[in-house]
Coordinates of C-alpha atoms in Angstrom, one line a residue:
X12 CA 81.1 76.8 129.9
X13 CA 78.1 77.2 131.7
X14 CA 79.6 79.8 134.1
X15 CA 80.0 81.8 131.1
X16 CA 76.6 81.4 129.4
X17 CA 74.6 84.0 131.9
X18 CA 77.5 86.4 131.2
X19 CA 77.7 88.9 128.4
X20 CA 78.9 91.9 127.1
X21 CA 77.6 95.1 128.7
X22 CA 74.3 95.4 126.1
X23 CA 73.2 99.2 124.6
X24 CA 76.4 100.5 125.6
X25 CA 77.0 102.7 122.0
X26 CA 75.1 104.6 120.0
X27 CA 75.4 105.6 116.0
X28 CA 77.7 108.5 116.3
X29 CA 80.2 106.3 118.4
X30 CA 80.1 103.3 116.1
X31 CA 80.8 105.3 113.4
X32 CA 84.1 107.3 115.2
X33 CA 84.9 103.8 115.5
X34 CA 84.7 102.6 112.2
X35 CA 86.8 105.9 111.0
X36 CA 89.3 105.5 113.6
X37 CA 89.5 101.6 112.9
X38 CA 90.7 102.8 109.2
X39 CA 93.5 105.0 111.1
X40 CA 93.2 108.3 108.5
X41 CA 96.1 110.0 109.6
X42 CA 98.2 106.6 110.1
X43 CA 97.4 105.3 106.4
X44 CA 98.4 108.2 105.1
X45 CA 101.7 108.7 107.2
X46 CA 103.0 104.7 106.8
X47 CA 101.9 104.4 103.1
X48 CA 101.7 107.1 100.9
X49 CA 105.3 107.1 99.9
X50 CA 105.0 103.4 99.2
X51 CA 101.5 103.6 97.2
X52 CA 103.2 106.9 95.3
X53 CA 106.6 104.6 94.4
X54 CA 104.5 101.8 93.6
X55 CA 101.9 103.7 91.1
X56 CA 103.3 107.2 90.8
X57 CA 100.3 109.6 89.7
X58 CA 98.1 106.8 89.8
X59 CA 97.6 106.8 93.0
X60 CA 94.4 108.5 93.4
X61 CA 93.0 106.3 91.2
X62 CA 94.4 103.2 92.8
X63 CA 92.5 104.3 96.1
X64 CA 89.3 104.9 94.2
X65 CA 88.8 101.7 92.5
X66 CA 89.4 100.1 95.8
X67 CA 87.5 102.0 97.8
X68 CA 84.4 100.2 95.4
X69 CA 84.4 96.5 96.0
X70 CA 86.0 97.7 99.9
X71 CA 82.2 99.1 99.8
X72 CA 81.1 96.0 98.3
X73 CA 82.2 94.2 101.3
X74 CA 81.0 97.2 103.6
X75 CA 77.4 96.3 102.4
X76 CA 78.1 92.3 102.9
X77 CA 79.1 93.3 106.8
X78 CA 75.8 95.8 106.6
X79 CA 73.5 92.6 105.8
X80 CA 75.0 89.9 107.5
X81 CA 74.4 92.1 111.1
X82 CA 71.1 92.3 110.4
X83 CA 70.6 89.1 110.7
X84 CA 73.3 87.7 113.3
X85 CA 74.4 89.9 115.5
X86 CA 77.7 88.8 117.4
X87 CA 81.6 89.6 118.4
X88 CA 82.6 87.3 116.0
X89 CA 81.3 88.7 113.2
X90 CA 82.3 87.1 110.2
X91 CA 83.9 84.0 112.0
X92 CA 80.3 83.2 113.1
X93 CA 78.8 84.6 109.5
X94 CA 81.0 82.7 107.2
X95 CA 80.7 79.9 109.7
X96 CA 76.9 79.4 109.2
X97 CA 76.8 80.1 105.7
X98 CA 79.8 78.6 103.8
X99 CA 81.3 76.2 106.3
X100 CA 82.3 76.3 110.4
X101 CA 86.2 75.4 108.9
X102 CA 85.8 78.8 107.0
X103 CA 84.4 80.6 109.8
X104 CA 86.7 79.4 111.4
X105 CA 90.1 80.0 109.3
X106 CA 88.0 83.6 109.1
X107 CA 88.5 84.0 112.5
X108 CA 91.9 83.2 112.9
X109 CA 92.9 85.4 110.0
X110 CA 91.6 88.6 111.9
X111 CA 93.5 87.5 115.3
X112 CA 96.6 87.0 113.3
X113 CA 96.7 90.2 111.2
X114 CA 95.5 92.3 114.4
X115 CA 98.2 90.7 116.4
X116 CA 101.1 91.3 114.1
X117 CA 99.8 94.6 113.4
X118 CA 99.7 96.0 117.4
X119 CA 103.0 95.3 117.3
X120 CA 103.9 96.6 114.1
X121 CA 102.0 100.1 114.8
X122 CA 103.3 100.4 118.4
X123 CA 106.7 101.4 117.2
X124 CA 105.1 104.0 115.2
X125 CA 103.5 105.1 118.1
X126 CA 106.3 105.3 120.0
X127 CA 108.5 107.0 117.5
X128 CA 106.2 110.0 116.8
X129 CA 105.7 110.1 119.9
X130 CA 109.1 110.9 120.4
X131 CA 109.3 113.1 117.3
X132 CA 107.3 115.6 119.0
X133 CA 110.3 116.3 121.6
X134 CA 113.5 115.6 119.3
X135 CA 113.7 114.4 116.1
X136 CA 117.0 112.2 116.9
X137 CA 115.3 110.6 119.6
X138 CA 112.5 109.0 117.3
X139 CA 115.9 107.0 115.4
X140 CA 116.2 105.4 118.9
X141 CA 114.4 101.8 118.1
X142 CA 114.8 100.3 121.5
X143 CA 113.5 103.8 123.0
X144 CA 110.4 104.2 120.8
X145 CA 110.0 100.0 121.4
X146 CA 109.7 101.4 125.1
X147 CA 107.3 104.7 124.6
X148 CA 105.4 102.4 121.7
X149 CA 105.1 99.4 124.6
X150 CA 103.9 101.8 127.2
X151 CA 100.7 103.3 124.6
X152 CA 100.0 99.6 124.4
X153 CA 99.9 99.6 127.8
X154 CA 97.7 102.2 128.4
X155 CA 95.6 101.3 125.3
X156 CA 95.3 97.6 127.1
X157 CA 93.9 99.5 130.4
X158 CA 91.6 100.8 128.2
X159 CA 89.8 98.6 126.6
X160 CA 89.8 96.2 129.9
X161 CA 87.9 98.9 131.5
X162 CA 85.0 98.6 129.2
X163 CA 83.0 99.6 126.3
X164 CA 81.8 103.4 127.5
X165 CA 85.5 104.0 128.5
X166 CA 86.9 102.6 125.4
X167 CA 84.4 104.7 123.1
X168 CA 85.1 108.4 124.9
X169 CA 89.2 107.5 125.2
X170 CA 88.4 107.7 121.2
X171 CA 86.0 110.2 120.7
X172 CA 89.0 112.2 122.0
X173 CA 91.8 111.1 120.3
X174 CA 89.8 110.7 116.7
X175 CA 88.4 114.3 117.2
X176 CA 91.5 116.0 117.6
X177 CA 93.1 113.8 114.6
X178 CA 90.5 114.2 112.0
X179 CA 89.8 118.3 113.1
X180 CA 93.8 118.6 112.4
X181 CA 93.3 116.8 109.3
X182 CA 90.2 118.7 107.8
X183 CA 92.4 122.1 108.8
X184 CA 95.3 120.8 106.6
X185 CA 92.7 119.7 103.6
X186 CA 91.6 123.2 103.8
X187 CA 95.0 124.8 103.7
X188 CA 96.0 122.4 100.8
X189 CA 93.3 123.3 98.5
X190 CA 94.3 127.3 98.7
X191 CA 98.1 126.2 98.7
X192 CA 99.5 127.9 95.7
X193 CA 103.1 127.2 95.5
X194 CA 102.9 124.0 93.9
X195 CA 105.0 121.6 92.6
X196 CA 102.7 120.3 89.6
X197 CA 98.8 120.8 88.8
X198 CA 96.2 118.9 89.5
X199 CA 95.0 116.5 86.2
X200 CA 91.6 114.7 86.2
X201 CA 93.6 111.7 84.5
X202 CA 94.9 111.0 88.0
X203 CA 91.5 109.2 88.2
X204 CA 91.6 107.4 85.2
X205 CA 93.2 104.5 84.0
X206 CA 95.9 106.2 82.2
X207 CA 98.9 106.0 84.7
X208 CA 99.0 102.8 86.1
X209 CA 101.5 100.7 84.7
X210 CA 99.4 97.6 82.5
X211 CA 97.7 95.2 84.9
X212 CA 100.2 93.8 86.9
X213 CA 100.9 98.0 88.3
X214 CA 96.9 98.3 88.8
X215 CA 97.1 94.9 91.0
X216 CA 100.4 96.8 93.0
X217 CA 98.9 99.6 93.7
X218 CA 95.1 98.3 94.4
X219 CA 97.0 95.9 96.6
X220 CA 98.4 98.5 99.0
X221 CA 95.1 101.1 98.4
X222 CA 93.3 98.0 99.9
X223 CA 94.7 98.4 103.3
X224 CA 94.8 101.8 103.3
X225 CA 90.9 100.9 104.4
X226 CA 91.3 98.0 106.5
X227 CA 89.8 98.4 110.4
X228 CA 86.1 99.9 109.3
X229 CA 84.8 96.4 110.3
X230 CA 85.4 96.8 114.3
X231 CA 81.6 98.1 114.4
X232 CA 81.1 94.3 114.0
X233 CA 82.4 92.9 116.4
X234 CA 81.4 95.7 119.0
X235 CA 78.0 94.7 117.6
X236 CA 76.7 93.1 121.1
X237 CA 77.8 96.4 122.9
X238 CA 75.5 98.9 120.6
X239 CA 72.0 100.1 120.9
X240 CA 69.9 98.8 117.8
X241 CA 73.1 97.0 116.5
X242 CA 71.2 95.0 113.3
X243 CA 71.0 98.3 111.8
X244 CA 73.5 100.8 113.4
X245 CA 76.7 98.5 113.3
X246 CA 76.9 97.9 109.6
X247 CA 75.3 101.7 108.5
X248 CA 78.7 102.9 110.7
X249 CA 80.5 100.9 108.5
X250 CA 79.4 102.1 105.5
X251 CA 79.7 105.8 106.5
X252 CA 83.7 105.0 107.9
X253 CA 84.1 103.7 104.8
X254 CA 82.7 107.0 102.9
X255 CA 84.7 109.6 105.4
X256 CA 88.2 107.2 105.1
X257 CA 87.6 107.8 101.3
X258 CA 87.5 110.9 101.3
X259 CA 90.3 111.5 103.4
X260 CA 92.4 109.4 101.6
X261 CA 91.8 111.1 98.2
X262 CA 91.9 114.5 99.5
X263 CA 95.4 113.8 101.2
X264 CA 97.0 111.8 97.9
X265 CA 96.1 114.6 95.8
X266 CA 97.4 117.1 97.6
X267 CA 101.0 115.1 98.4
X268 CA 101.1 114.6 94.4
X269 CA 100.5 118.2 94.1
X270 CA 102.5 120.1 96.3
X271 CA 105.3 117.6 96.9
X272 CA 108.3 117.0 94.5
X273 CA 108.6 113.3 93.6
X274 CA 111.9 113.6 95.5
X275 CA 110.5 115.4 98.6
X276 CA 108.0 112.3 98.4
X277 CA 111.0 109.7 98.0
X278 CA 113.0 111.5 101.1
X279 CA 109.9 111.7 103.2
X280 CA 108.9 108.4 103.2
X281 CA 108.3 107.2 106.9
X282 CA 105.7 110.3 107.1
X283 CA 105.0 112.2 103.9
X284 CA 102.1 113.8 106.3
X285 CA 104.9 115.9 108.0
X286 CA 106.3 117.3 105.1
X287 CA 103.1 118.2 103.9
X288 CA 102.8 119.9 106.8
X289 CA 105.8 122.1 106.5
X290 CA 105.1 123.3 103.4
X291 CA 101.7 124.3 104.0
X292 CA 102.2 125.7 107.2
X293 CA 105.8 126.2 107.5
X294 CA 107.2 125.6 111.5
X295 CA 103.9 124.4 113.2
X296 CA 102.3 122.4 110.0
X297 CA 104.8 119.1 110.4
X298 CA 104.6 119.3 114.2
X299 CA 100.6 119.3 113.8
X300 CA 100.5 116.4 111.4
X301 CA 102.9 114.4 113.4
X302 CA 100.2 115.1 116.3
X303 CA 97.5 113.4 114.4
X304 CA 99.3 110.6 113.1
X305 CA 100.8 110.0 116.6
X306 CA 96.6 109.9 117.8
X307 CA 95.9 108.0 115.0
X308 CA 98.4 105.2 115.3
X309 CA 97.2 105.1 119.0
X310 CA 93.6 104.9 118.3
X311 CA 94.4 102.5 115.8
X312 CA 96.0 100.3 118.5
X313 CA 92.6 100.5 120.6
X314 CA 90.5 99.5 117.7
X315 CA 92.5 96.5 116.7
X316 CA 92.4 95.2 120.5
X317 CA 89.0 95.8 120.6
X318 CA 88.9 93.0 117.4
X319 CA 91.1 90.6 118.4
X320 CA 89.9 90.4 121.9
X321 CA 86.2 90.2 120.6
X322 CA 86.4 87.5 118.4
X323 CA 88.3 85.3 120.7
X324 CA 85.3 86.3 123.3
X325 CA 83.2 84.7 120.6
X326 CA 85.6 81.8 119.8
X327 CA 86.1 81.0 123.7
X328 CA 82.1 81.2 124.1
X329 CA 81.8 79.2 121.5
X330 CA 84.4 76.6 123.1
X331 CA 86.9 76.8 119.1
X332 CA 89.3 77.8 121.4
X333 CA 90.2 77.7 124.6
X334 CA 86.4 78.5 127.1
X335 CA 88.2 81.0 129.3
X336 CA 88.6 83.4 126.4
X337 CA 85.1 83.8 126.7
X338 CA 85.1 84.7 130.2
X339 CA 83.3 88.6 131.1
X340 CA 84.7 90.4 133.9
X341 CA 82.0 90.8 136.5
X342 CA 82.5 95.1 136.8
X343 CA 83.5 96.0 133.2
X344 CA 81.7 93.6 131.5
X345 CA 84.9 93.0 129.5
X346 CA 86.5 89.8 128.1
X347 CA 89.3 90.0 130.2
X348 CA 90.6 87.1 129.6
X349 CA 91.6 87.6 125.9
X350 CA 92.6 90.8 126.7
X351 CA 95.3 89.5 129.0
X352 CA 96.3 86.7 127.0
X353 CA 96.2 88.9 123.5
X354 CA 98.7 91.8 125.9
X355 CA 100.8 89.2 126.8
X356 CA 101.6 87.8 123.2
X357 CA 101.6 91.1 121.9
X358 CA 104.6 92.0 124.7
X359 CA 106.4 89.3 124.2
X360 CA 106.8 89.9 120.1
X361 CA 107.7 93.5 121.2
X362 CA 110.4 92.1 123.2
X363 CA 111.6 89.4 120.6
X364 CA 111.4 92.4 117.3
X365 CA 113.7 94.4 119.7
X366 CA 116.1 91.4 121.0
X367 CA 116.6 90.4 117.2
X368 CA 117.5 92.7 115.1
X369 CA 116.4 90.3 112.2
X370 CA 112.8 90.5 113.6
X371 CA 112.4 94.3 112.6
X372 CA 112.5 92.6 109.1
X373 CA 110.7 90.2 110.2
X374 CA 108.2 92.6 110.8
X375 CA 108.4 94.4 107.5
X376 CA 107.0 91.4 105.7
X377 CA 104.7 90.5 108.9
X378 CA 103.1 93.7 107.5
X379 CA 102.7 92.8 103.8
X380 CA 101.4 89.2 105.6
X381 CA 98.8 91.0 106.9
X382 CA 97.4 92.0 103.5
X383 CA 96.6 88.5 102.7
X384 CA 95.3 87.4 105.6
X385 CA 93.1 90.3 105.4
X386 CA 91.8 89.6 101.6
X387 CA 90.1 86.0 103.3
X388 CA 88.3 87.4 105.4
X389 CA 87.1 90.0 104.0
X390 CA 86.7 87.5 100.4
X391 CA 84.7 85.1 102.8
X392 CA 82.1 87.9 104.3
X393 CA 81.4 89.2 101.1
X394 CA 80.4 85.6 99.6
X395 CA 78.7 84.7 102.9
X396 CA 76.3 87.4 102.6
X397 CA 75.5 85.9 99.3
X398 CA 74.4 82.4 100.2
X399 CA 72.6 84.2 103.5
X400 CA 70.5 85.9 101.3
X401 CA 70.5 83.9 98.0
X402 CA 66.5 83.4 98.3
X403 CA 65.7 86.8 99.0
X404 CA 68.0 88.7 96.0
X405 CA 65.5 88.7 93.2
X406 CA 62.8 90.3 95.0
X407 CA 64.2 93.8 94.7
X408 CA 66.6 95.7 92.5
X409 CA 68.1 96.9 95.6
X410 CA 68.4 93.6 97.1
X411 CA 70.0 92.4 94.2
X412 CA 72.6 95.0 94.0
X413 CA 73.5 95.7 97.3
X414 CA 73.1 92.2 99.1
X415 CA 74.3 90.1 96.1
X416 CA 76.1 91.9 93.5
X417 CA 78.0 94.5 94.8
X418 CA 79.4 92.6 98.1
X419 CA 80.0 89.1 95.6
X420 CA 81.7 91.8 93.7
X421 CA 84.0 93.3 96.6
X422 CA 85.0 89.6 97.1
X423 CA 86.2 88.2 93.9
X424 CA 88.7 91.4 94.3
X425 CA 89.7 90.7 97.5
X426 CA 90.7 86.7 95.9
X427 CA 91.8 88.2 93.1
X428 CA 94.3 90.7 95.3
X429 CA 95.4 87.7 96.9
X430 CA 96.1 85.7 94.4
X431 CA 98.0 88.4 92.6
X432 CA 99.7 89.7 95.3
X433 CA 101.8 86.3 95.9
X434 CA 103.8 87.0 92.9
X435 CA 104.3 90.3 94.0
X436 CA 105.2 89.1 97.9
X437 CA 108.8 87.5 99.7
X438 CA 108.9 84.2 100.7
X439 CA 109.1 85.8 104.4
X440 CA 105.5 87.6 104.0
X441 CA 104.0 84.6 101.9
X442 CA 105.4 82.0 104.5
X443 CA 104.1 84.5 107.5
X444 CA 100.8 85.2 105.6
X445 CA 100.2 81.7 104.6
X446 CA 101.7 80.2 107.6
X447 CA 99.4 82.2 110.0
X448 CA 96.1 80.9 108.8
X449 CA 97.6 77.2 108.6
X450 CA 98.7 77.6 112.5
X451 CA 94.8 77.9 112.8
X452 CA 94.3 74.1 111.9
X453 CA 95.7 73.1 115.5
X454 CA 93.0 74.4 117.5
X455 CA 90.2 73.9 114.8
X456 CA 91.1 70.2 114.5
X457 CA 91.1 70.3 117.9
X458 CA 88.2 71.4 119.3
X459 CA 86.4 69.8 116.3
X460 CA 87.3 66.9 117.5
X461 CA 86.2 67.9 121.2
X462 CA 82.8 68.1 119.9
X463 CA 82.2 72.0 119.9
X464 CA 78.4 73.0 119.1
X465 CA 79.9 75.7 116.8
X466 CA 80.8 72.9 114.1
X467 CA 77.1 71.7 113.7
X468 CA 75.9 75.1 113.2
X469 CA 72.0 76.5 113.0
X470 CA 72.3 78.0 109.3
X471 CA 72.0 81.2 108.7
X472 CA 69.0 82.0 105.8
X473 CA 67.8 85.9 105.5
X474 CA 64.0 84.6 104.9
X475 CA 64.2 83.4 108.4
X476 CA 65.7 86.3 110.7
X477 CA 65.4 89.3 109.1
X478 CA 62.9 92.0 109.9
X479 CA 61.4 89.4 112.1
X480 CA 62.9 90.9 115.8
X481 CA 63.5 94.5 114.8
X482 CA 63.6 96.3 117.8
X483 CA 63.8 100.1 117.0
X484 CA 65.8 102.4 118.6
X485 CA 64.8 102.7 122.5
X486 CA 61.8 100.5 122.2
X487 CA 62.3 97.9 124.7
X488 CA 66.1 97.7 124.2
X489 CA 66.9 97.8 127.3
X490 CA 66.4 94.7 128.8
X491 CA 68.1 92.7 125.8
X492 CA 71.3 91.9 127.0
X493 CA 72.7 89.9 123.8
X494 CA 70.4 90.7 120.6
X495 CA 68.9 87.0 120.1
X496 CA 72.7 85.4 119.8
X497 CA 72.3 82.6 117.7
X498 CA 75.8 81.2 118.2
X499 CA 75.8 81.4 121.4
X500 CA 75.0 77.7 121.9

């Protein structure tokens, strides 16, 4: 361990504009919209603008809890080490493990994506081919892998790229759809009201899948140690991912309800984006949007790694798992470590979906899995931030609101979603989604009983850390390499 203590992440390495492409790209726009909009529209019909309002409230509710928590602990872990200090280390813990879990299953998931449009571009045949777009999918992963290894700077213009051209096709398209006039029905204002969905158990459905429409905002957390003035820049990205994502996502569900038949919809539903595109723009319009869900799916992929292989940085530094995870490559300042080990697991379930053709449904519920492994964490930040703060939320309106309220909130619907969402779920996904998190215990018991300083943790109270080393931008930052780590025992 001690040969990893000196080591850190390269310090000051991203600014506010970066964290925040991050936070849109970690929400994958153009991705969502492709993978779910048919699903959302057959789950809720012309409720589904709605459904991705009301989410997109408590999802800020929770934005906020991130915003607050990194102003007082700033680390890779983010809400593994948060919900650690506040609540319990077993909850930080499980919290943990539910993010490397979900992100793992979903590289995998979203690499075949990749591949496919990918292909799609070339022939549409070609992107029926599994095992080929397993291949082209396998190879982004690759490349994405390369990526991130070679450190923060490269990872963050690699996106600036990729996220640029997506969202500039995207804001063309929103353009062309708003002066679109042959139209299949007309826009209502009761698409934003309550009036659609289908009695409770349709609103639960549909907030269910608008929920994860959002996930991925939260990988300005755990790049926290790699950004300048990070207590205040990480969770303010957040915040304004979360804003853009919205808007996106409303913009984009409007318009498919609007110009699309219910059975264009139905017969588009791996990407609804490209047959938007066609009808907007007939012969370039679907070719465009399959561009910009093929970026997003593979910017996606970079965000995700950069999550998984951060908070395994924090785990192995913190010896809950195993202490070479938390080892820094000497030139790119890089955990490479979990990055290789996170490749190599990811590979291997690439090979075993493809081998079996079982695991592609396998898969399919791995997905819906995802969801609940998801709600934890995210339920767990936003009641962390609560008890972090609970001496401090009566002396201000805003304080009150924004650090108690609003993210205590954003996680009562994330329990509720999961709660809900088990009647709604497979065995498969339940037994996946469940199972995941109780695969955790191993290594928790484990170390635990190994006598890892992260189990008898310095609490975490807002009275005591906040304000109190608030460095503002460029004055002295420098020569901080990790932010006053408190975890890092």
């Amino acid at each position: 361990m001690s040969n990893n203590r000196g080591r850190g992440l390269q310090a000051n390495v991203l600014g506010t504009f970066d964290t925040v492409v991050m936070a849109v790209a970690g929400s994958a726009p153009a991705y969502s919209l492709a993978a779910t909009t048919a699903v959302l529209v057959g789950a809720v019909g012309l409720a589904s603008p709605a459904a991705l309002l009301y989410c997109a409230i408590p999802m800020l509710g929770i934005a906020l809890a991130f915003s607050y928590l990194s102003r007082i602990d700033v680390n890779a872990g983010a809400s593994y080490s948060w919900v650690g200090r506040t609540l319990h280390p077993f909850l930080g813990f499980i919290s943990g493990w539910a993010l490397v879990v979900s992100a793992t299953i979903f590289m995998v998931a979203g690499s075949l994506p990749a591949g496919s449009m990918t292909l799609a571009l070339f022939d549409d045949t070609l992107a029926d081919n599994t095992a080929l777009s397993t291949v082209v999918g396998a190879v982004w992963f690759l490349v994405m892998l390369g990526v991130v290894l070679g450190g923060a700077r490269l990872t963050v213009r690699a996106q600036l790229l990729m996220s640029g051209v997506e969202l500039g096709i995207l804001a063309l398209f929103a353009v062309l759809a708003v002066f679109h006039t042959d139209n299949a029905r007309a826009f209502d204002w009761s698409w934003l009201g309550f009036s659609h969905f289908d009695g409770m158990a349709g609103f639960a459905s549909g907030a269910l899948l608008a929920a994860f429409y959002y996930w991925g905002w939260d990988v300005t957390s755990n790049l926290s140690e790699e950004t300048r003035n990070s207590r205040r820049t990480t969770g303010l990205a957040g915040l304004i991912g979360v804003g853009i994502v919205f808007l996106l996502f409303e913009v984009f569900t409007i318009a498919v309800n609007v110009i699309l038949s219910s059975k264009q919809i139905e017969e588009n539903d791996a990407n609804v984006l490209a047959a938007l595109g066609e009808e907007v723009w007939p012969g370039w319009g679907g070719k465009l949007l399959v561009v910009s869900v093929m970026l997003s799916t593979i910017a996606t992929l970079e965000t995700t790694l950069i999550q998984v292989t951060r908070s395994l940085f924090a785990m192995g530094r913190d010896r809950t798992m195993p202490s070479g995870l938390g080892r820094v490559h000497r030139t790119w300042n890089t955990p490479w470590v979990a990055i290789v080990v996170v490749g190599g697991v990811a590979l291997a379930m690439f090979i075993a979906s493809n081998a079996l053709g079982s695991m592609g449904e396998i898969l399919s519920d791995a997905i819906s899995a995802i969801g609940l492994q998801i709600a934890v964490y995210y339920g767990l930040a936003g009641l962390a931030v609560v008890v972090a703060y609970r001496k401090m939320l009566l002396k201000s309106a805003a304080d009150f609101v924004l650090g108690g309220l609003w993210p205590l909130f954003g996680a009562l619907f994330m329990f509720w979603i999961f709660v809900e969402s088990l009647g709604e779920l497979s065995g498969a996904a339940i037994t996946i989604g469940i199972g995941g998190l109780v695969v955790g215990l191993v290594p928790m018991l484990w170390y635990w009983r190994q006598g890892s300083d992260y189990y008898r943790p310095a609490k975490l109270d807002a009275t005591r850390t906040v304000e109190a080393d608030y460095v503002p931008d460029g004055a002295g930052a420098p020569s901080r390499l990790h932010e006053g780590l408190p975890t890092d025992f």
